[in-house]
């Protein structure tokens, strides 16, 4: 079931806690909706991006923050959100999480039955990859909220989670226990789960995400956000354009799937818009981005959500393939004339962020910036999730197309003092330095490998 009409906000003052916050996808989404948020992020570089963007941040390991500093979190937080690390569940990874799905489901039931954290933590050490257990953290935060004297033992009102499609089975198990067993204190939720295509929400990129939206009983039944754009179908595109495998050395016919004037004249109020293309996102100058005035092709060596039909070469009038930490490897070809192409500049981090629907000139900082971009929740998609969860109006795409105004040096120093404990450096409050850099995604995790965080 999807929502298509604005009703009434279910909370007077929503305040979002963003777990595994990354560089700020969900926080930017919240800000575009006028909602305060606090992100917990473990990676130092992602935190530097967040400080530069002016986002409230706690530089900490999510698990450690739950154990050691939960009582210091603002008690008025009433919306729990986040996207736990996906490396062990993603089809691009080695699959430790997918192989452990049934075991993780048992841990969900043990948590809901009120089993001690210490015992569960000891047993979780047996998982081949400790990152697999991080998918349990949202549930553990929900339980901890009901045990918190600082909150008056008040549960979260709303929970919003997203992950790679392989995690849908776990979200459905979350839903079953949240609706049936309830939290150990008896709190129950109404829950909806589904896998959504981000291009159907205006993201110029084919990316599928498993999502969960839960509302505490008494706040009404939640719905998934209604799509605002048509889905992208590779076979339909190829049929319309007379090609099954675009070749950067071949002449390409650049034409939209639907004529814009026809769409404007015939589309009803509730009918979806055409999906957005790469040219829609980065073709025109905006902020410091000069635009890409020439037609271009993009060759990706990376699949899209395990769907082989979504990989390969695309024109600028198609959505991008899934933006990942390998976005800098995408090769861009530009036309000299109708029959000659040459390799042009690859996507800048600003352009990669815009393909994720981050505002132009978002202040990417620190190292591994491509990984930060690829790991992030697309802000526009996140805004649709939050809007549906809270019964807010559908988000305004234009709000995310305006150049981002970075924080001043004074603001950055203040945010870092709050998040790290010092205005210009990490402190003992932060994760140990050797744990603040995520391992390369191509490295097979070993037993005992340190935790990684990704949005």
Short mmCIF file of C-alpha atoms in Angstrom, two decimals:
data_model
loop_
_atom_site.label_atom_id
_atom_site.label_comp_id
_atom_site.label_asym_id
_atom_site.label_seq_id
_atom_site.Cartn_x
_atom_site.Cartn_y
_atom_site.Cartn_z
CA UNK A 1 0.00 0.00 0.00
CA UNK A 2 1.33 3.45 -0.87
CA UNK A 3 0.34 6.90 0.26
CA UNK A 4 -0.68 9.50 -2.28
CA UNK A 5 -2.47 12.19 -0.27
CA UNK A 6 -1.41 14.48 2.53
CA UNK A 7 -3.41 13.94 5.72
CA UNK A 8 -2.26 15.42 9.03
CA UNK A 9 1.21 15.23 10.59
CA UNK A 10 1.19 12.50 13.20
CA UNK A 11 3.77 14.24 15.43
CA UNK A 12 3.79 17.85 16.60
CA UNK A 13 7.59 18.11 16.82
CA UNK A 14 9.43 15.36 14.95
CA UNK A 15 13.12 14.98 15.87
CA UNK A 16 15.13 12.43 13.90
CA UNK A 17 17.98 10.25 15.21
CA UNK A 18 19.94 9.05 12.18
CA UNK A 19 21.96 5.91 12.89
CA UNK A 20 24.91 5.11 10.59
CA UNK A 21 24.43 8.63 9.34
CA UNK A 22 27.23 8.71 6.77
CA UNK A 23 27.75 12.09 5.08
CA UNK A 24 24.16 13.13 5.74
CA UNK A 25 21.64 11.74 3.24
CA UNK A 26 18.81 11.37 5.74
CA UNK A 27 19.81 14.54 7.61
CA UNK A 28 19.70 16.58 4.41
CA UNK A 29 16.31 14.98 3.75
CA UNK A 30 15.12 15.96 7.23
CA UNK A 31 16.42 19.51 6.81
CA UNK A 32 14.58 19.86 3.48
CA UNK A 33 11.40 19.04 5.41
CA UNK A 34 12.18 21.45 8.23
CA UNK A 35 12.94 18.69 10.76
CA UNK A 36 15.79 18.70 13.30
CA UNK A 37 18.08 15.68 13.29
CA UNK A 38 21.14 14.23 15.00
CA UNK A 39 23.39 11.77 13.20
CA UNK A 40 25.66 9.15 14.74
CA UNK A 41 28.58 8.32 12.45
CA UNK A 42 31.76 6.33 13.00
CA UNK A 43 33.88 7.27 9.95
CA UNK A 44 35.98 10.37 10.55
CA UNK A 45 35.85 11.61 6.94
CA UNK A 46 32.06 11.32 6.80
CA UNK A 47 31.94 13.33 10.02
CA UNK A 48 34.17 16.00 8.47
CA UNK A 49 31.69 16.24 5.59
CA UNK A 50 28.82 16.52 8.05
CA UNK A 51 30.55 19.27 10.06
CA UNK A 52 31.30 21.17 6.83
CA UNK A 53 27.62 20.82 5.87
CA UNK A 54 26.47 22.15 9.24
CA UNK A 55 24.83 18.92 10.44
CA UNK A 56 24.56 17.98 14.12
CA UNK A 57 26.74 14.93 14.59
CA UNK A 58 28.01 12.52 17.22
CA UNK A 59 31.29 10.96 16.12
CA UNK A 60 30.85 7.52 17.62
CA UNK A 61 30.36 3.85 16.95
CA UNK A 62 26.61 3.23 16.93
CA UNK A 63 26.90 0.16 19.16
CA UNK A 64 29.20 1.90 21.64
CA UNK A 65 26.93 4.96 21.79
CA UNK A 66 23.98 2.73 22.66
CA UNK A 67 25.93 0.99 25.42
CA UNK A 68 27.83 3.94 26.87
CA UNK A 69 26.13 7.24 26.09
CA UNK A 70 22.48 6.63 25.27
CA UNK A 71 21.40 8.76 28.23
CA UNK A 72 23.20 11.77 26.75
CA UNK A 73 21.07 11.74 23.59
CA UNK A 74 18.37 14.44 23.43
CA UNK A 75 15.30 12.99 25.16
CA UNK A 76 12.94 14.71 22.70
CA UNK A 77 14.08 12.43 19.84
CA UNK A 78 10.97 10.59 18.65
CA UNK A 79 11.89 9.33 15.17
CA UNK A 80 14.49 6.57 14.76
CA UNK A 81 15.96 6.29 11.26
CA UNK A 82 18.93 4.83 9.49
CA UNK A 83 20.49 2.46 7.01
CA UNK A 84 22.82 -0.09 8.64
CA UNK A 85 25.96 -1.04 6.70
CA UNK A 86 25.08 -3.10 3.65
CA UNK A 87 28.40 -4.67 2.69
CA UNK A 88 27.64 -8.13 4.06
CA UNK A 89 24.12 -8.19 2.57
CA UNK A 90 24.77 -6.51 -0.78
CA UNK A 91 24.95 -8.67 -3.90
CA UNK A 92 28.21 -6.83 -4.58
CA UNK A 93 29.78 -8.21 -1.41
CA UNK A 94 30.79 -11.66 -0.28
CA UNK A 95 27.41 -12.48 1.24
CA UNK A 96 28.18 -13.20 4.90
CA UNK A 97 25.01 -11.38 5.93
CA UNK A 98 22.83 -13.12 3.34
CA UNK A 99 24.13 -16.47 4.53
CA UNK A 100 23.36 -15.57 8.15
CA UNK A 101 19.78 -14.34 7.58
CA UNK A 102 18.10 -17.13 9.55
CA UNK A 103 20.56 -16.76 12.41
CA UNK A 104 20.00 -13.00 12.55
CA UNK A 105 16.23 -13.57 12.68
CA UNK A 106 16.76 -15.63 15.84
CA UNK A 107 18.71 -12.76 17.40
CA UNK A 108 15.76 -10.46 16.62
CA UNK A 109 13.44 -12.74 18.55
CA UNK A 110 15.87 -13.03 21.46
CA UNK A 111 16.10 -9.24 21.71
CA UNK A 112 12.33 -8.86 21.66
CA UNK A 113 12.03 -11.51 24.37
CA UNK A 114 14.15 -9.29 26.62
CA UNK A 115 17.29 -11.42 26.73
CA UNK A 116 20.30 -9.67 28.27
CA UNK A 117 22.48 -7.51 26.05
CA UNK A 118 25.63 -9.06 27.49
CA UNK A 119 24.66 -12.58 26.52
CA UNK A 120 23.58 -11.54 23.03
CA UNK A 121 26.80 -9.56 22.52
CA UNK A 122 28.84 -12.62 23.46
CA UNK A 123 26.95 -14.83 21.03
CA UNK A 124 27.18 -12.27 18.22
CA UNK A 125 30.96 -12.68 18.29
CA UNK A 126 30.46 -16.00 16.52
CA UNK A 127 29.26 -14.30 13.31
CA UNK A 128 31.91 -14.52 10.54
CA UNK A 129 31.63 -10.79 9.87
CA UNK A 130 30.72 -8.52 12.82
CA UNK A 131 29.17 -5.95 10.46
CA UNK A 132 26.31 -8.41 9.93
CA UNK A 133 25.13 -7.76 13.50
CA UNK A 134 24.80 -4.01 12.89
CA UNK A 135 21.45 -4.59 11.19
CA UNK A 136 20.17 -5.33 14.72
CA UNK A 137 21.13 -1.91 16.09
CA UNK A 138 17.91 -0.05 15.16
CA UNK A 139 15.93 -2.64 17.10
CA UNK A 140 18.34 -2.41 20.02
CA UNK A 141 17.96 1.38 20.05
CA UNK A 142 14.17 1.02 20.01
CA UNK A 143 14.38 -1.29 23.03
CA UNK A 144 16.90 0.94 24.82
CA UNK A 145 14.56 3.93 24.48
CA UNK A 146 11.99 2.13 26.63
CA UNK A 147 14.65 1.51 29.31
CA UNK A 148 15.99 5.08 29.37
CA UNK A 149 15.30 7.16 32.52
CA UNK A 150 16.34 10.29 30.60
CA UNK A 151 13.46 9.67 28.17
CA UNK A 152 11.01 8.67 30.87
CA UNK A 153 11.07 5.17 29.34
CA UNK A 154 9.21 6.58 26.33
CA UNK A 155 9.42 4.51 23.10
CA UNK A 156 10.15 6.04 19.72
CA UNK A 157 6.99 7.01 17.87
CA UNK A 158 8.25 6.30 14.36
CA UNK A 159 10.95 4.05 12.87
CA UNK A 160 12.23 4.44 9.29
CA UNK A 161 14.86 2.03 7.92
CA UNK A 162 16.36 1.36 4.51
CA UNK A 163 18.82 -1.18 3.16
CA UNK A 164 19.73 -3.21 0.08
CA UNK A 165 16.94 -5.47 -1.26
CA UNK A 166 18.46 -8.60 0.31
CA UNK A 167 17.54 -7.22 3.75
CA UNK A 168 13.80 -7.11 3.00
CA UNK A 169 13.47 -10.56 4.62
CA UNK A 170 14.90 -9.15 7.86
CA UNK A 171 12.68 -6.07 7.71
CA UNK A 172 9.69 -8.39 7.36
CA UNK A 173 10.88 -10.25 10.44
CA UNK A 174 11.25 -6.90 12.20
CA UNK A 175 7.65 -6.16 11.18
CA UNK A 176 6.38 -9.48 12.46
CA UNK A 177 7.88 -9.08 15.91
CA UNK A 178 7.13 -5.34 16.23
CA UNK A 179 3.47 -6.01 15.44
CA UNK A 180 3.14 -9.37 17.18
CA UNK A 181 5.54 -9.71 20.14
CA UNK A 182 6.14 -6.01 20.61
CA UNK A 183 9.12 -4.55 22.45
CA UNK A 184 9.97 -6.12 25.82
CA UNK A 185 7.96 -3.38 27.60
CA UNK A 186 4.87 -4.27 25.53
CA UNK A 187 5.03 -1.42 22.99
CA UNK A 188 3.76 -2.51 19.57
CA UNK A 189 3.93 -0.89 16.15
CA UNK A 190 2.05 -0.92 12.88
CA UNK A 191 4.58 -1.65 10.13
CA UNK A 192 4.82 -1.62 6.34
CA UNK A 193 7.74 -3.10 4.37
CA UNK A 194 8.62 -3.07 0.68
CA UNK A 195 11.37 -2.73 -1.90
CA UNK A 196 11.25 0.56 -3.80
CA UNK A 197 13.00 1.86 -6.92
CA UNK A 198 14.53 5.26 -6.23
CA UNK A 199 14.00 6.54 -9.79
CA UNK A 200 10.25 6.38 -9.10
CA UNK A 201 10.80 9.16 -6.53
CA UNK A 202 12.73 11.52 -8.79
CA UNK A 203 16.25 10.23 -8.13
CA UNK A 204 18.15 10.25 -11.47
CA UNK A 205 19.56 6.81 -10.77
CA UNK A 206 18.36 3.20 -10.75
CA UNK A 207 18.77 2.01 -7.18
CA UNK A 208 16.50 -0.41 -5.30
CA UNK A 209 16.11 -0.24 -1.54
CA UNK A 210 14.26 -2.35 1.00
CA UNK A 211 12.45 -0.03 3.40
CA UNK A 212 10.55 -0.33 6.67
CA UNK A 213 8.23 2.29 8.13
CA UNK A 214 6.75 1.70 11.59
CA UNK A 215 4.43 3.77 13.76
CA UNK A 216 3.70 3.17 17.39
CA UNK A 217 0.20 1.82 17.92
CA UNK A 218 -2.28 4.67 18.23
CA UNK A 219 -0.57 6.79 15.54
CA UNK A 220 -2.30 5.14 12.60
CA UNK A 221 -1.20 2.61 10.04
CA UNK A 222 1.79 3.73 7.92
CA UNK A 223 2.01 3.52 4.14
CA UNK A 224 4.91 3.43 1.74
CA UNK A 225 5.41 6.68 -0.19
CA UNK A 226 3.49 6.84 -3.44
CA UNK A 227 5.70 7.04 -6.55
CA UNK A 228 6.05 10.44 -8.18
CA UNK A 229 7.87 9.30 -11.35
CA UNK A 230 7.65 6.41 -13.78
CA UNK A 231 10.06 3.51 -13.32
CA UNK A 232 12.94 3.02 -15.72
CA UNK A 233 12.75 -0.13 -17.83
CA UNK A 234 15.85 -0.95 -19.86
CA UNK A 235 13.95 -3.12 -22.38
CA UNK A 236 11.42 -0.35 -23.01
CA UNK A 237 14.17 2.22 -23.47
CA UNK A 238 16.05 -0.04 -25.89
CA UNK A 239 12.85 -0.76 -27.85
CA UNK A 240 12.07 2.96 -28.20
CA UNK A 241 15.62 3.84 -29.19
CA UNK A 242 16.36 0.87 -31.43
CA UNK A 243 19.38 -0.38 -29.53
CA UNK A 244 19.99 -3.13 -27.02
CA UNK A 245 23.55 -2.26 -26.05
CA UNK A 246 24.68 1.37 -26.54
CA UNK A 247 28.28 1.56 -27.73
CA UNK A 248 30.44 4.62 -27.01
CA UNK A 249 32.05 4.23 -30.44
CA UNK A 250 28.70 4.19 -32.24
CA UNK A 251 26.38 7.00 -33.25
CA UNK A 252 23.62 7.40 -30.68
CA UNK A 253 20.15 8.83 -31.12
CA UNK A 254 19.46 11.09 -28.15
CA UNK A 255 15.74 11.35 -27.57
CA UNK A 256 13.68 11.34 -24.40
CA UNK A 257 11.30 8.50 -23.68
CA UNK A 258 8.38 10.94 -23.78
CA UNK A 259 8.18 14.38 -25.34
CA UNK A 260 8.14 16.99 -22.58
CA UNK A 261 5.40 19.05 -24.23
CA UNK A 262 3.19 15.99 -24.66
CA UNK A 263 3.73 15.03 -21.03
CA UNK A 264 2.86 18.53 -19.82
CA UNK A 265 -0.30 18.58 -21.89
CA UNK A 266 -1.57 15.10 -21.05
CA UNK A 267 -0.41 14.29 -17.52
CA UNK A 268 -3.03 14.36 -14.79
CA UNK A 269 -2.36 15.68 -11.29
CA UNK A 270 -1.83 12.20 -9.86
CA UNK A 271 0.00 10.72 -12.84
CA UNK A 272 3.74 10.18 -12.36
CA UNK A 273 6.30 12.32 -14.13
CA UNK A 274 8.88 10.74 -16.47
CA UNK A 275 11.91 9.42 -14.62
CA UNK A 276 14.76 11.92 -14.33
CA UNK A 277 17.90 11.49 -16.41
CA UNK A 278 21.54 12.25 -15.77
CA UNK A 279 21.15 15.31 -17.99
CA UNK A 280 18.27 16.53 -15.83
CA UNK A 281 20.57 16.34 -12.81
CA UNK A 282 23.92 17.60 -14.07
CA UNK A 283 23.43 18.94 -17.59
CA UNK A 284 22.91 22.60 -16.65
CA UNK A 285 25.21 24.96 -14.74
CA UNK A 286 24.34 25.42 -11.08
CA UNK A 287 26.47 26.80 -8.27
CA UNK A 288 30.11 25.95 -9.00
CA UNK A 289 29.06 23.14 -11.36
CA UNK A 290 29.67 24.26 -14.97
CA UNK A 291 27.19 21.80 -16.44
CA UNK A 292 27.76 19.25 -19.18
CA UNK A 293 26.44 20.91 -22.36
CA UNK A 294 27.55 18.13 -24.74
CA UNK A 295 25.66 14.85 -25.04
CA UNK A 296 27.49 12.09 -23.20
CA UNK A 297 27.52 8.37 -22.60
CA UNK A 298 28.50 6.64 -19.36
CA UNK A 299 30.04 3.20 -19.18
CA UNK A 300 29.71 1.50 -15.82
CA UNK A 301 31.56 -1.65 -14.82
CA UNK A 302 29.17 -2.07 -11.93
CA UNK A 303 25.69 -3.60 -11.83
CA UNK A 304 22.55 -2.11 -10.39
CA UNK A 305 20.92 -3.96 -7.51
CA UNK A 306 21.82 -7.30 -9.04
CA UNK A 307 19.80 -6.59 -12.19
CA UNK A 308 22.05 -7.21 -15.24
CA UNK A 309 19.61 -5.28 -17.44
CA UNK A 310 20.51 -2.11 -15.57
CA UNK A 311 24.25 -2.17 -16.19
CA UNK A 312 26.44 -1.31 -19.15
CA UNK A 313 26.44 1.92 -21.14
CA UNK A 314 23.79 4.60 -20.78
CA UNK A 315 23.16 7.89 -22.50
CA UNK A 316 22.80 11.19 -20.73
CA UNK A 317 19.02 10.91 -21.24
CA UNK A 318 18.79 7.80 -19.08
CA UNK A 319 19.11 7.55 -15.29
CA UNK A 320 22.55 6.71 -13.95
CA UNK A 321 23.37 3.18 -12.90
CA UNK A 322 23.50 2.72 -9.13
CA UNK A 323 25.94 5.25 -7.68
CA UNK A 324 28.41 3.33 -5.53
CA UNK A 325 31.85 3.88 -4.05
CA UNK A 326 33.15 3.07 -7.52
CA UNK A 327 31.47 6.06 -9.16
CA UNK A 328 34.90 7.50 -9.99
CA UNK A 329 35.47 4.50 -12.28
CA UNK A 330 32.50 5.33 -14.50
CA UNK A 331 33.90 6.35 -17.89
CA UNK A 332 32.22 9.32 -19.56
CA UNK A 333 32.27 9.75 -23.35
CA UNK A 334 31.35 13.03 -25.00
CA UNK A 335 30.30 13.67 -28.63
CA UNK A 336 32.55 15.70 -30.91
CA UNK A 337 29.95 15.37 -33.65
CA UNK A 338 27.31 12.87 -34.68
CA UNK A 339 29.73 9.99 -35.29
CA UNK A 340 32.82 10.69 -33.19
CA UNK A 341 33.10 10.37 -29.45
CA UNK A 342 35.99 10.89 -27.07
CA UNK A 343 36.58 10.22 -23.39
CA UNK A 344 35.63 13.24 -21.34
CA UNK A 345 36.16 14.10 -17.68
CA UNK A 346 34.79 11.57 -15.24
CA UNK A 347 32.17 12.56 -12.72
CA UNK A 348 33.37 14.97 -10.06
CA UNK A 349 32.29 14.37 -6.48
CA UNK A 350 29.91 17.31 -6.86
CA UNK A 351 28.31 15.63 -9.90
CA UNK A 352 28.23 12.22 -8.19
CA UNK A 353 26.50 13.81 -5.22
CA UNK A 354 23.95 15.49 -7.50
CA UNK A 355 23.18 12.10 -9.08
CA UNK A 356 22.39 11.01 -5.53
CA UNK A 357 20.22 14.17 -5.19
CA UNK A 358 22.55 15.91 -2.75
CA UNK A 359 22.37 19.65 -3.37
CA UNK A 360 25.00 21.17 -5.67
CA UNK A 361 28.20 22.21 -3.89
CA UNK A 362 27.64 19.87 -0.97
CA UNK A 363 30.96 20.10 0.93
CA UNK A 364 32.44 16.62 0.50
CA UNK A 365 35.44 16.44 2.83
CA UNK A 366 38.10 14.07 4.11
CA UNK A 367 39.16 10.92 2.29
CA UNK A 368 37.24 8.18 0.46
CA UNK A 369 34.76 10.74 -0.82
CA UNK A 370 33.47 8.45 -3.57
CA UNK A 371 32.66 5.85 -0.94
CA UNK A 372 30.86 8.47 1.14
CA UNK A 373 28.73 9.41 -1.88
CA UNK A 374 27.98 5.82 -2.82
CA UNK A 375 27.08 4.74 0.71
CA UNK A 376 24.66 7.60 1.30
CA UNK A 377 20.88 7.49 1.26
CA UNK A 378 19.74 9.66 -1.68
CA UNK A 379 18.32 12.71 0.16
CA UNK A 380 15.27 13.01 -2.09
CA UNK A 381 14.41 9.35 -1.50
CA UNK A 382 14.99 9.81 2.23
CA UNK A 383 12.66 12.82 2.21
CA UNK A 384 9.93 10.72 0.61
CA UNK A 385 10.35 8.06 3.32
CA UNK A 386 10.21 10.59 6.16
CA UNK A 387 7.25 12.39 4.59
CA UNK A 388 5.28 9.16 4.28
CA UNK A 389 6.22 8.07 7.80
CA UNK A 390 5.06 11.37 9.33
CA UNK A 391 2.15 12.20 7.01
CA UNK A 392 3.87 15.30 5.68
CA UNK A 393 3.41 16.73 2.18
CA UNK A 394 5.50 15.17 -0.55
CA UNK A 395 8.98 16.72 -0.65
CA UNK A 396 9.84 19.48 -3.07
CA UNK A 397 12.52 18.42 -5.54
CA UNK A 398 13.54 22.03 -6.09
CA UNK A 399 14.50 22.39 -2.43
CA UNK A 400 17.38 19.97 -3.07
CA UNK A 401 18.52 21.56 -6.33
CA UNK A 402 19.68 24.81 -4.77
CA UNK A 403 23.43 25.11 -4.03
CA UNK A 404 24.26 24.11 -0.46
CA UNK A 405 25.55 26.80 1.85
CA UNK A 406 28.42 25.26 3.85
CA UNK A 407 28.95 25.97 7.51
CA UNK A 408 31.26 28.79 8.53
CA UNK A 409 34.54 27.95 10.26
CA UNK A 410 32.98 29.03 13.55
CA UNK A 411 29.98 26.77 12.98
CA UNK A 412 32.22 23.82 12.04
CA UNK A 413 34.29 24.29 15.17
CA UNK A 414 31.16 24.36 17.32
CA UNK A 415 29.74 21.23 15.67
CA UNK A 416 33.02 19.36 16.05
CA UNK A 417 33.34 20.42 19.67
CA UNK A 418 29.94 18.87 20.25
CA UNK A 419 30.53 15.80 18.08
CA UNK A 420 34.16 15.00 18.84
CA UNK A 421 34.93 16.93 22.02
CA UNK A 422 37.33 19.46 20.46
CA UNK A 423 36.98 22.21 17.87
CA UNK A 424 39.72 20.95 15.56
CA UNK A 425 40.48 17.33 16.45
CA UNK A 426 39.15 13.99 17.58
CA UNK A 427 39.38 13.11 21.26
CA UNK A 428 39.16 10.02 23.44
CA UNK A 429 35.37 10.22 22.98
CA UNK A 430 35.79 9.30 19.30
CA UNK A 431 36.41 5.81 17.93
CA UNK A 432 40.11 4.81 17.97
CA UNK A 433 41.93 6.18 14.90
CA UNK A 434 42.52 2.73 13.41
CA UNK A 435 38.76 2.11 13.47
CA UNK A 436 37.77 5.38 11.76
CA UNK A 437 38.48 4.28 8.19
CA UNK A 438 36.20 1.69 6.56
CA UNK A 439 37.92 -1.31 4.92
CA UNK A 440 38.01 -1.42 1.11
CA UNK A 441 34.78 -2.92 -0.20
CA UNK A 442 36.78 -5.42 -2.27
CA UNK A 443 38.48 -6.93 0.77
CA UNK A 444 36.93 -10.11 2.09
CA UNK A 445 36.16 -9.48 5.79
CA UNK A 446 37.82 -11.77 8.28
CA UNK A 447 36.62 -12.91 11.66
CA UNK A 448 37.42 -10.19 14.15
CA UNK A 449 37.49 -7.45 11.53
CA UNK A 450 36.63 -4.05 12.98
CA UNK A 451 33.17 -2.63 12.42
CA UNK A 452 32.38 -0.47 9.45
CA UNK A 453 29.62 2.07 9.09
CA UNK A 454 27.82 3.07 5.96
CA UNK A 455 24.61 4.88 5.34
#
